[in-house]
PDB file of C-alpha atoms in Angstrom:
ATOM      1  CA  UNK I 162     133.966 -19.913 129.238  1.00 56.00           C
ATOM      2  CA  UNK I 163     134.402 -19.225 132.807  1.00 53.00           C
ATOM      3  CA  UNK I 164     136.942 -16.456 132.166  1.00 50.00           C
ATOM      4  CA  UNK I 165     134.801 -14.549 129.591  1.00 49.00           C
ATOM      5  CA  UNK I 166     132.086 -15.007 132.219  1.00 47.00           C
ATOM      6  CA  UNK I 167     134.085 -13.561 134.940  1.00 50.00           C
ATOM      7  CA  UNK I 168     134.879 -10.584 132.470  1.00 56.00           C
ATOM      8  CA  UNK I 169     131.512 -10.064 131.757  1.00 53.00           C
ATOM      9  CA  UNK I 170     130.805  -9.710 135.082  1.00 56.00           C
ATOM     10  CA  UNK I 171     133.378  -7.562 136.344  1.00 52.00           C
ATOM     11  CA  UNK I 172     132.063  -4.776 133.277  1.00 59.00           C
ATOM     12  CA  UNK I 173     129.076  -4.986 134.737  1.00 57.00           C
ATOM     13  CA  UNK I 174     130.096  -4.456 138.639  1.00 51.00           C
ATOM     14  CA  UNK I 175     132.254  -1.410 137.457  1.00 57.00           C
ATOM     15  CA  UNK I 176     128.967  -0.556 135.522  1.00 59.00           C
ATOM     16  CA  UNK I 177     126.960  -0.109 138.676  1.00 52.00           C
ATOM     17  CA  UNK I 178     130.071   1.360 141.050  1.00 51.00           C
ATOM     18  CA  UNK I 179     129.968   3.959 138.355  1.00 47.00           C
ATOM     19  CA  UNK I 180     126.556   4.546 138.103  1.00 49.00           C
ATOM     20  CA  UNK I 181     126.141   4.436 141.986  1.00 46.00           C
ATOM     21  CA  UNK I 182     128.847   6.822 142.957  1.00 48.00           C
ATOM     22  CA  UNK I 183     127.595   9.113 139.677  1.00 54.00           C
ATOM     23  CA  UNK I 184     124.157   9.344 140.999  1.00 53.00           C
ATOM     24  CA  UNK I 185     126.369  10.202 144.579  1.00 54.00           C
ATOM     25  CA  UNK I 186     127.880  12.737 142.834  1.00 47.00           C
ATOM     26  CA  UNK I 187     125.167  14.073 141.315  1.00 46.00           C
ATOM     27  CA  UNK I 188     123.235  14.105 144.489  1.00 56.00           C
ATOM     28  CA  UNK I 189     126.188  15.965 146.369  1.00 49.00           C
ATOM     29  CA  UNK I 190     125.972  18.863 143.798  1.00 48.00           C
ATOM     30  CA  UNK I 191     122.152  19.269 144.122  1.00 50.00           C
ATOM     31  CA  UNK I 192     122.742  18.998 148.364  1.00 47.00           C
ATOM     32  CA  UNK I 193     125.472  21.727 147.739  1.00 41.00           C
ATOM     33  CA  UNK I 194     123.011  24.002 145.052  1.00 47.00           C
ATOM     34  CA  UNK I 195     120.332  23.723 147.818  1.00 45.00           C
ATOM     35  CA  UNK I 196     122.126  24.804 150.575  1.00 39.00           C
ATOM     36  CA  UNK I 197     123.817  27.461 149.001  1.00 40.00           C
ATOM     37  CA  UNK I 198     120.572  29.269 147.382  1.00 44.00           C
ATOM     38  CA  UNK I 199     119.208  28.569 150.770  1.00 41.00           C
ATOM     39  CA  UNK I 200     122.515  30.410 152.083  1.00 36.00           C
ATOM     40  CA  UNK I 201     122.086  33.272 149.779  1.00 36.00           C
ATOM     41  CA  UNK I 202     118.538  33.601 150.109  1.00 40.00           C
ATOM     42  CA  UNK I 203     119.075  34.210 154.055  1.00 36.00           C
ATOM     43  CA  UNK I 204     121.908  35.837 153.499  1.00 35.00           C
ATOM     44  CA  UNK I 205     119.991  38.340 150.647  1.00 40.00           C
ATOM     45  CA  UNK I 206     117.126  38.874 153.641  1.00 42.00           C
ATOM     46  CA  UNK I 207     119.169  39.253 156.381  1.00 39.00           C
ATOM     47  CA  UNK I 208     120.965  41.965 154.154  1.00 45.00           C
ATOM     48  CA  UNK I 209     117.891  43.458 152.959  1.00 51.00           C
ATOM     49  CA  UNK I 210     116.482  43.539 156.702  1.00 61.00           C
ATOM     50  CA  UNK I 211     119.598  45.209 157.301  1.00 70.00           C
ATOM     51  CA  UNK I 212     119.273  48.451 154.575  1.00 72.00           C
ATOM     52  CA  UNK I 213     115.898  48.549 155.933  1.00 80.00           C
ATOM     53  CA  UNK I 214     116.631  49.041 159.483  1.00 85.00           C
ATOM     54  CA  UNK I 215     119.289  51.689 158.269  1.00 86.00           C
ATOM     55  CA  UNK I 216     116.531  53.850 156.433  1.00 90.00           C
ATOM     56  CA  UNK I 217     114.376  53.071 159.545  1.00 90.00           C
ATOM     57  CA  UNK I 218     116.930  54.312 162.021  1.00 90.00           C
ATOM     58  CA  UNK I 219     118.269  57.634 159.705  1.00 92.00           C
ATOM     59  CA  UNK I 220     114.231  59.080 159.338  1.00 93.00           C
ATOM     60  CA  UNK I 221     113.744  58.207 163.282  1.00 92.00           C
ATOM     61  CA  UNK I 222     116.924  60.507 164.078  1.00 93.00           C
ATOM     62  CA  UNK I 223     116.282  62.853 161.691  1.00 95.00           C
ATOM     63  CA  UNK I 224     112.451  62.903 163.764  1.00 95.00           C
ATOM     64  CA  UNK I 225     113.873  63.271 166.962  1.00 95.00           C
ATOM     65  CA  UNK I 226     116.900  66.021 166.167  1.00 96.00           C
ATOM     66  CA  UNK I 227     113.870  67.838 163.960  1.00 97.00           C
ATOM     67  CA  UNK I 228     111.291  67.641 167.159  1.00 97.00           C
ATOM     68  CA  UNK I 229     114.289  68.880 169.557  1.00 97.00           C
ATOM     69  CA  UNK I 230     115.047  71.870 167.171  1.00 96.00           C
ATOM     70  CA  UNK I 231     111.624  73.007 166.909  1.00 97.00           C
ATOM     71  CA  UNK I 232     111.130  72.603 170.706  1.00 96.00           C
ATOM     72  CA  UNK I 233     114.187  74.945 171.084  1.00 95.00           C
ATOM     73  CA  UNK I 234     113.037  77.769 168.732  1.00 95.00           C
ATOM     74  CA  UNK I 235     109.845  77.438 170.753  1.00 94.00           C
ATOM     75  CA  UNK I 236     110.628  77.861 173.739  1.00 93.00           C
ATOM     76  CA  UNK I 237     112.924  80.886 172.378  1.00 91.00           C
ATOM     77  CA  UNK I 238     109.572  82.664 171.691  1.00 91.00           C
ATOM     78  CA  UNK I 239     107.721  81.708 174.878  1.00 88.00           C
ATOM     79  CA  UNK I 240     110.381  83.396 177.158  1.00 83.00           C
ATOM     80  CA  UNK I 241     110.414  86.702 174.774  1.00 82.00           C
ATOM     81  CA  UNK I 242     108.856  88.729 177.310  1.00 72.00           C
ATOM     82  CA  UNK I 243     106.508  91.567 175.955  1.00 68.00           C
ATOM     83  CA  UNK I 244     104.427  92.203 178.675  1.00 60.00           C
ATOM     84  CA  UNK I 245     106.510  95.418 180.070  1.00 61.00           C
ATOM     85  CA  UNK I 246     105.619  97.267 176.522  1.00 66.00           C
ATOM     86  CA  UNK I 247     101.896  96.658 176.026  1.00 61.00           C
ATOM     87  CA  UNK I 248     101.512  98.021 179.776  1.00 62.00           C
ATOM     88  CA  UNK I 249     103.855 100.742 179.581  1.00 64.00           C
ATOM     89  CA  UNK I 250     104.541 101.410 175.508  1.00 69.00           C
ATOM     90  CA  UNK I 251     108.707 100.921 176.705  1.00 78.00           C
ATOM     91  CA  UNK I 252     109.730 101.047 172.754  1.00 84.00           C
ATOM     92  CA  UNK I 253     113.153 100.489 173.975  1.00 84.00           C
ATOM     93  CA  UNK I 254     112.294  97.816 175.661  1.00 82.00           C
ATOM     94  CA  UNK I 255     110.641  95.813 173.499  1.00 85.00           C
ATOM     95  CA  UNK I 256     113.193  96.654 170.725  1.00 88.00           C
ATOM     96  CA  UNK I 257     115.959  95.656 173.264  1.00 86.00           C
ATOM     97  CA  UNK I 258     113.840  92.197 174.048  1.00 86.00           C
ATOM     98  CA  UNK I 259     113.452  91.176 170.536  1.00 89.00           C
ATOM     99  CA  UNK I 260     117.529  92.586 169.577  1.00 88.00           C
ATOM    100  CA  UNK I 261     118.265  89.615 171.709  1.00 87.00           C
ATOM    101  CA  UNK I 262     116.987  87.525 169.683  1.00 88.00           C
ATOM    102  CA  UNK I 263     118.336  87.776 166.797  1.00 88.00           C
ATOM    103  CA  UNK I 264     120.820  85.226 167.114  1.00 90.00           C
ATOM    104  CA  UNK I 265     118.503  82.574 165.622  1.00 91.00           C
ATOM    105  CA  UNK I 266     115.527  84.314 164.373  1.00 94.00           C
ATOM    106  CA  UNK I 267     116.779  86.874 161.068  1.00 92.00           C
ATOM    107  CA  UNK I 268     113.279  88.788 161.760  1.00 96.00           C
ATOM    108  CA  UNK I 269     110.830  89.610 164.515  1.00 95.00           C
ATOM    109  CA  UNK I 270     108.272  91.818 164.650  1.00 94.00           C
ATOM    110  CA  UNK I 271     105.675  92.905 167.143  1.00 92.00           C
ATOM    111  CA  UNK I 272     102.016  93.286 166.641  1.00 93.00           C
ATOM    112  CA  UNK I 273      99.046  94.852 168.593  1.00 88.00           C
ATOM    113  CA  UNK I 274      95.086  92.655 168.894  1.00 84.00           C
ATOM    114  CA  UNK I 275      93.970  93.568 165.611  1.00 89.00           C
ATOM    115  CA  UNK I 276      97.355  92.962 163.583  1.00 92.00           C
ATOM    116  CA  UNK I 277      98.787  96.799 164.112  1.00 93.00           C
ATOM    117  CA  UNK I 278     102.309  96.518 163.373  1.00 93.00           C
ATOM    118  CA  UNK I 279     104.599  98.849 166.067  1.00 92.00           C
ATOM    119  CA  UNK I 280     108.304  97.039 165.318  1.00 93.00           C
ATOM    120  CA  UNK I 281     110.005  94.612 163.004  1.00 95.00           C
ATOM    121  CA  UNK I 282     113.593  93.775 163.617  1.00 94.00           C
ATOM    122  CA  UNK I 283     115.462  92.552 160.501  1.00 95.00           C
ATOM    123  CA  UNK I 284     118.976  92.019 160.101  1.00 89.00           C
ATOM    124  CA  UNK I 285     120.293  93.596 162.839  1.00 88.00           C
ATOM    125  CA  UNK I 286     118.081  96.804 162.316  1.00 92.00           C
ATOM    126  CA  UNK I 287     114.399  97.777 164.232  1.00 93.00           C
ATOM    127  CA  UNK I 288     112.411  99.847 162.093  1.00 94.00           C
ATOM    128  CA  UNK I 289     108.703 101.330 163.155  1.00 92.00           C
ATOM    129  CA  UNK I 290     107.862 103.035 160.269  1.00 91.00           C
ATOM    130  CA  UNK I 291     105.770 101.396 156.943  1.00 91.00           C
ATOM    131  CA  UNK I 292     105.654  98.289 158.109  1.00 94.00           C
ATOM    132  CA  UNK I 293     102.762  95.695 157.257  1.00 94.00           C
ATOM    133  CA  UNK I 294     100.020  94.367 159.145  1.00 95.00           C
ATOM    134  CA  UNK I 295      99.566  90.730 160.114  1.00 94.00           C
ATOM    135  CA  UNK I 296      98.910  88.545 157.835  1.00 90.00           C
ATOM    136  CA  UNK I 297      95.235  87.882 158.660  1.00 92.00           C
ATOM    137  CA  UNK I 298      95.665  84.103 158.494  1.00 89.00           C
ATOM    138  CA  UNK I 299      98.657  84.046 160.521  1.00 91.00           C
ATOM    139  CA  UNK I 300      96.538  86.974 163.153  1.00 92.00           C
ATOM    140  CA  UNK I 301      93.417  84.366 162.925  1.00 92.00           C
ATOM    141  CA  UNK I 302      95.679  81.268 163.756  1.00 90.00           C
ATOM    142  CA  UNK I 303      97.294  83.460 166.651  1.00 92.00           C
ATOM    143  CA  UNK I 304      94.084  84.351 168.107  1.00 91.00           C
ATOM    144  CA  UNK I 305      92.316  80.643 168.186  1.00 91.00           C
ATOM    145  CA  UNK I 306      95.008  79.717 170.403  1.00 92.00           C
ATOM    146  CA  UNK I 307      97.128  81.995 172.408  1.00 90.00           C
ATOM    147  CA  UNK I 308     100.073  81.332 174.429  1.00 90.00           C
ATOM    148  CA  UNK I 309     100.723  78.400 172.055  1.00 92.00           C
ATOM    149  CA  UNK I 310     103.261  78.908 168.826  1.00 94.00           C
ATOM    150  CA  UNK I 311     101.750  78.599 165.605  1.00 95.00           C
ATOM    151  CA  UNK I 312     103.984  76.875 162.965  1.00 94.00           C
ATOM    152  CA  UNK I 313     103.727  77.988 159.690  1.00 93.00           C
ATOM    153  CA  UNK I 314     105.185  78.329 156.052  1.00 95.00           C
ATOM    154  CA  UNK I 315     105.646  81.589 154.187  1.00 93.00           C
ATOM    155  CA  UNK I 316     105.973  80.214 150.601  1.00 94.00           C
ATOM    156  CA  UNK I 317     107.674  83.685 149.585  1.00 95.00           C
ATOM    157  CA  UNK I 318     109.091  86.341 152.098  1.00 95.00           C
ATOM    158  CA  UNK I 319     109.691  89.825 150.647  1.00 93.00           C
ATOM    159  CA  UNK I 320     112.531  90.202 153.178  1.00 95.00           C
ATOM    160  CA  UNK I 321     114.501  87.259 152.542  1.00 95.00           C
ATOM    161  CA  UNK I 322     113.188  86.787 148.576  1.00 95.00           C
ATOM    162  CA  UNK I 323     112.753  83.146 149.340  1.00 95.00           C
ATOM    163  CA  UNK I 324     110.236  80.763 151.345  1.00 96.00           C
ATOM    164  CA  UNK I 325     110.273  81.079 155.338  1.00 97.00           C
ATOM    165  CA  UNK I 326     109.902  78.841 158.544  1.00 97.00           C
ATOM    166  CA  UNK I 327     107.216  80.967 160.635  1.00 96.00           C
ATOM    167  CA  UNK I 328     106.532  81.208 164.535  1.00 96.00           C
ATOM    168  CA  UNK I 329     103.400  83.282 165.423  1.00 95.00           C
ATOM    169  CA  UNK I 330     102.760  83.961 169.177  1.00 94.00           C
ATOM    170  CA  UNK I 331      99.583  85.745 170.583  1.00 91.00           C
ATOM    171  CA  UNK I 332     100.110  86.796 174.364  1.00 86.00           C
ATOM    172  CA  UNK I 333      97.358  86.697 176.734  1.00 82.00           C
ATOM    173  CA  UNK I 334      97.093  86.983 180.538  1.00 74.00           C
ATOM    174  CA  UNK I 335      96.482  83.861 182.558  1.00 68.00           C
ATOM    175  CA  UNK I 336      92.878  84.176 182.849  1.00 65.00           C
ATOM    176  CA  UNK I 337      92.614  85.463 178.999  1.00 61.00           C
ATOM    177  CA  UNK I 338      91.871  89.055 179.962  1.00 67.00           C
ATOM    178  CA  UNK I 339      95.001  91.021 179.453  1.00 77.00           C
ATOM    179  CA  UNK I 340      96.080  90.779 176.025  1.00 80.00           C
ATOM    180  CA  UNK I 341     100.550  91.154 175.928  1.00 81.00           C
ATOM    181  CA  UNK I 342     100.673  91.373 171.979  1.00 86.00           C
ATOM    182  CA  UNK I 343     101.774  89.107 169.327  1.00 92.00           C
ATOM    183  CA  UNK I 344     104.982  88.055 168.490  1.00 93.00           C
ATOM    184  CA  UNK I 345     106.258  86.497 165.138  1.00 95.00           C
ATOM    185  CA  UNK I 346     109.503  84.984 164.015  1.00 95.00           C
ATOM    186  CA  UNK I 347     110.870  84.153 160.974  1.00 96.00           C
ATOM    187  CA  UNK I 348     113.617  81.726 159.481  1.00 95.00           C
ATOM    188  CA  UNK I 349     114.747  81.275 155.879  1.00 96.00           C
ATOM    189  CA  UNK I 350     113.675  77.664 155.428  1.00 97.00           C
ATOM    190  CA  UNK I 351     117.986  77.669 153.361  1.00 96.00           C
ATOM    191  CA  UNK I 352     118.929  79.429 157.490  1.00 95.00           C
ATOM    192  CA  UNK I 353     116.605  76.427 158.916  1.00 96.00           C
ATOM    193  CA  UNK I 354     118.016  73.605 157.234  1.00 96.00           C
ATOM    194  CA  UNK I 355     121.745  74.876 158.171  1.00 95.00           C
ATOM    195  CA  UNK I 356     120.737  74.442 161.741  1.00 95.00           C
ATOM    196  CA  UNK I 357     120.213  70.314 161.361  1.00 95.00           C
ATOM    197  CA  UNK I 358     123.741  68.937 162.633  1.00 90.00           C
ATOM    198  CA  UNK I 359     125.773  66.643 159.507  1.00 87.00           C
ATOM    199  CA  UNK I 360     125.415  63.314 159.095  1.00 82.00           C
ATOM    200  CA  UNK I 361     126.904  59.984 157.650  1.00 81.00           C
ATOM    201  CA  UNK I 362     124.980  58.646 155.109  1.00 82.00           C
ATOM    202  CA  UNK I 363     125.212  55.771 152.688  1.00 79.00           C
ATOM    203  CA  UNK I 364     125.911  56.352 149.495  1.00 79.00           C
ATOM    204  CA  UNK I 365     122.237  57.358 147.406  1.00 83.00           C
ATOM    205  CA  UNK I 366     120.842  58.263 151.237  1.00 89.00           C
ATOM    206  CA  UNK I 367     118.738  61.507 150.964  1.00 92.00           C
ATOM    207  CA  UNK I 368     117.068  62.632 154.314  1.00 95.00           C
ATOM    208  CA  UNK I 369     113.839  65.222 153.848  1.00 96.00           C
ATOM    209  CA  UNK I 370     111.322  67.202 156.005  1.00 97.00           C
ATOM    210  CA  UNK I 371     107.815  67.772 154.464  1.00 96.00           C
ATOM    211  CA  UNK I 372     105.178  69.409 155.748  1.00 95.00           C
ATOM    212  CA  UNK I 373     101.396  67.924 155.986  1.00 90.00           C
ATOM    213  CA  UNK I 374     100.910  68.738 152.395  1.00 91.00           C
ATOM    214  CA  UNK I 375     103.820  66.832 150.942  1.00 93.00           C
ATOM    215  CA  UNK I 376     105.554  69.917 150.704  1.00 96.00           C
ATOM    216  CA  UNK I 377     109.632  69.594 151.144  1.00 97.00           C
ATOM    217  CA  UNK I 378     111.069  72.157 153.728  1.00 97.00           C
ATOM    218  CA  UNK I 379     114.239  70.515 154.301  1.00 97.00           C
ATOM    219  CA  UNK I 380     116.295  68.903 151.713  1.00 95.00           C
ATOM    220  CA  UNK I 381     120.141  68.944 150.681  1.00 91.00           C
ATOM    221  CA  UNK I 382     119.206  71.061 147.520  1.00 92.00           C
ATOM    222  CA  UNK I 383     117.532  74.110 148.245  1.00 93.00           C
ATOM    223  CA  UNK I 384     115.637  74.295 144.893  1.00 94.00           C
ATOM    224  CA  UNK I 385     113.845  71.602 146.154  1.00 94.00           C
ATOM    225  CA  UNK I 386     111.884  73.797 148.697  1.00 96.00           C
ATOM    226  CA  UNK I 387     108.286  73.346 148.740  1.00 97.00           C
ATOM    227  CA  UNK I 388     108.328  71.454 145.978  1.00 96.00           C
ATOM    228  CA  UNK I 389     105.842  67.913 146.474  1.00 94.00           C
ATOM    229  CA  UNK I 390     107.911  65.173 147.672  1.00 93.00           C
ATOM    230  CA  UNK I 391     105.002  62.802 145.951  1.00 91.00           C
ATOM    231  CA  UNK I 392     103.446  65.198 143.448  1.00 91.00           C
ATOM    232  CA  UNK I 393     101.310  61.830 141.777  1.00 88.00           C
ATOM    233  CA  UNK I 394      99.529  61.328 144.860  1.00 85.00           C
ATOM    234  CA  UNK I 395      96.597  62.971 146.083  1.00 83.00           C
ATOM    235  CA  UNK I 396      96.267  61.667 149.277  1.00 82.00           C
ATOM    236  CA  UNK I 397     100.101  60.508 149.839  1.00 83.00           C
ATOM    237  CA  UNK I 398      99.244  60.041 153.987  1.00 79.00           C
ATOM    238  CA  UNK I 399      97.105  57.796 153.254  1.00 78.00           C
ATOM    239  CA  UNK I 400      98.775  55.674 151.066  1.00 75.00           C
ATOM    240  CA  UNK I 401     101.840  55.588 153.154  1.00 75.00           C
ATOM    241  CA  UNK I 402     100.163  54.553 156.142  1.00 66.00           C
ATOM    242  CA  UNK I 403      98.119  51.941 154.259  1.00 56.00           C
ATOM    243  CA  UNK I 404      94.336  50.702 155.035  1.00 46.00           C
ATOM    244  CA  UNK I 405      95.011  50.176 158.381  1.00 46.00           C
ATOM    245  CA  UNK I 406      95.791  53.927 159.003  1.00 47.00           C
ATOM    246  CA  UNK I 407      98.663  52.729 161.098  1.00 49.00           C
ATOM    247  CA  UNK I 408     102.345  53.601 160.849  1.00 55.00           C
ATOM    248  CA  UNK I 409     104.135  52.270 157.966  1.00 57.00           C
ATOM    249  CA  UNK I 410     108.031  52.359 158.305  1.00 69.00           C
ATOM    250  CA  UNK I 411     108.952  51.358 154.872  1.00 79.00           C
ATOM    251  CA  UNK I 412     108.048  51.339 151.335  1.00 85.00           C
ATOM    252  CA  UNK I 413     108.489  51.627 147.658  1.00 87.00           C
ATOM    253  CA  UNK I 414     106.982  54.478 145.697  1.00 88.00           C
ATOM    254  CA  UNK I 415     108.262  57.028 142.404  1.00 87.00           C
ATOM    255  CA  UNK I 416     110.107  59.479 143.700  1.00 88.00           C
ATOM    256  CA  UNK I 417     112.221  62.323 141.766  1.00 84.00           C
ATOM    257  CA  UNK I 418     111.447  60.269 138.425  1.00 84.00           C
ATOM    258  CA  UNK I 419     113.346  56.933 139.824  1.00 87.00           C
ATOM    259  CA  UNK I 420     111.905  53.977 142.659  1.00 90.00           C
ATOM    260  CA  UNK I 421     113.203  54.548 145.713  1.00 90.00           C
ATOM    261  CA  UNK I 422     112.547  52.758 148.748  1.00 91.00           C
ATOM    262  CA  UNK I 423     111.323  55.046 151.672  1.00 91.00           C
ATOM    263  CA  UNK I 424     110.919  55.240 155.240  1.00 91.00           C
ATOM    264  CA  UNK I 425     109.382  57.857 157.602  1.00 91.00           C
ATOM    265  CA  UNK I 426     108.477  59.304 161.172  1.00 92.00           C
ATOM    266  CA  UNK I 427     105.989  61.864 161.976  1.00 91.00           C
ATOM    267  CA  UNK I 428     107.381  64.334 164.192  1.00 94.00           C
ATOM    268  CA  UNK I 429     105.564  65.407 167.325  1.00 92.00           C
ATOM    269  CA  UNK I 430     105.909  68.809 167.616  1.00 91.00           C
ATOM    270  CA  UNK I 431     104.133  69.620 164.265  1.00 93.00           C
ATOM    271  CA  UNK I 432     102.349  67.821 161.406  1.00 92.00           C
ATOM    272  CA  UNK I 433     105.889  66.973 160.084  1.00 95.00           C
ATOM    273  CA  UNK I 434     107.309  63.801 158.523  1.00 94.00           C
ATOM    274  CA  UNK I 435     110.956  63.134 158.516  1.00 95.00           C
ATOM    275  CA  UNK I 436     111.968  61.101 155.352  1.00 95.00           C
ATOM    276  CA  UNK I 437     114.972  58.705 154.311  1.00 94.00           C
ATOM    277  CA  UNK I 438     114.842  57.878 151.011  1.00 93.00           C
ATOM    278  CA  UNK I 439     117.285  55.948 148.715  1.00 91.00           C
ATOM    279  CA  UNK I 440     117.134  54.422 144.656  1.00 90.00           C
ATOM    280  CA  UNK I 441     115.871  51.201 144.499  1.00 88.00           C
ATOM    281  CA  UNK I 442     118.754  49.743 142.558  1.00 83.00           C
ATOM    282  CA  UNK I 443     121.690  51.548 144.189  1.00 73.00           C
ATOM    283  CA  UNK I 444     119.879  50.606 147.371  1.00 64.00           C
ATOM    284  CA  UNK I 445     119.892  46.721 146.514  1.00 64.00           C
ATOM    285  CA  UNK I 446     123.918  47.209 145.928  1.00 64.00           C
ATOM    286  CA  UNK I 447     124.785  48.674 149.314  1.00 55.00           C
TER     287      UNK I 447
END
């Protein structure tokens, strides 16, 4: 009786050791599950935070490098000195003045107050004969504020048969009272893009310029020119920059008929914003 006893009670000891070190068991693997979706989960924002900061840090070079390059071209027309021709009507001069310019700018030409065209360089060549007036919109936003370059966009230039970075310069004397003509410059928007230095992107990474309207001047595909990066939205500033009106770095919109996630700088030396955009789905990959 004792011995079956004793049996009985040994089953039921192994009963509970079992038990015990099951529900140990068990335990371990739910510690382990924990920690490791806790582990991935960091590990998923920390990688996330990551891509981010990439898109962050590719649109704030592409904002500086874009700012720098329209500084340059700037400054390129400020020191084209024109004065020496409206005072003395040196043809030569002038022609010789812009000539030296044509290392960045394809065409220049030279206007009087009212928009009289006297010479256009293009290609190489200066011609003085049937040439066009200024284009009163461009003369207008001259005029409102000499000795400051006007940035604009030709959507179609007959010269180059394509759309055009322009640079419109009214010169005036220091005190506003000796007019020194007007000078304008003009870039292929294909000729402006090839002046951006290459860069190293991630795999899906596209980097784009638009203008205040949406409208893409740079872009790897030129086909893409000044077509709407964000053709659903009305407003599209607005909604990047959120109530708050402030700056917003990143975000998630429709863009060329897939979501991508986005981020963006407005430049400072025009009304400008340097994109980086990448898919949504590649970009949770990288």
């Amino acid at each position: 009786m004792r011995f079956v006893l004793l049996q009985l009670g040994l089953k039921k000891l192994r009963s509970i050791r079992v038990k015990f070190f099951g529900i140990q068991f068990v335990s371990i693997l739910l510690t382990v599950a924990l920690v490791t979706g806790i582990s991935l989960s960091l590990l998923s924002e920390y990688h996330t935070d990551s891509q981010h900061s990439k898109l962050q840090a590719h649109a704030q070079a592409m904002a500086i490098e874009a700012d720098q390059l329209l500084n340059q071209l700037e400054t390129r027309l400020e020191l084209l000195e024109t004065y020496d021709f409206y005072r003395f009507q040196r043809i030569l001069v002038l022609i010789e003045a812009l000539t030296e310019q044509q290392d960045i700018f394809s065409k220049l030409c030279y206007f009087e107050e009212k928009g009289q065209p006297v010479v256009k360089m293009f290609d190489g060549r200066s011609f003085l004969h049937q040439l066009t007036p200024l284009n009163e919109r461009f003369l207008q936003q001259a005029m409102s504020h000499p000795n400051r370059v006007q940035l604009s966009i030709h959507e179609y230039d007959l010269d180059f048969s394509e759309p055009a970075l322009v640079m419109t310069l009214a010169r005036v004397g220091y005190f506003g009272d000796e007019f020194k003509g007007i000078v304008q410059a003009s870039l292929p928007l294909e000729e402006f893009n090839g002046l951006f230095s290459s860069r190293h992107l991630d795999e899906g990474v596209q980097l784009v310029i638009t203008d205040s309207a949406g409208r893409i001047l740079f872009h790897p595909n030129e086909e893409r020119f000044l077509d709407e990066l964000f053709p659903d939205l009305e407003n599209w500033q607005a909604v990047l920059s959120g109530s708050s009106g402030g700056h917003n770095p990143f975000g998630q919109h429709f863009i060329d008929g897939a979501q991508n996630y986005y981020s963006y700088r407005r430049l400072d030396e025009a009304d400008w914003y340097a994109f980086a955009v990448a898919p949504v789905d590649l970009f949770d990959r990288l």
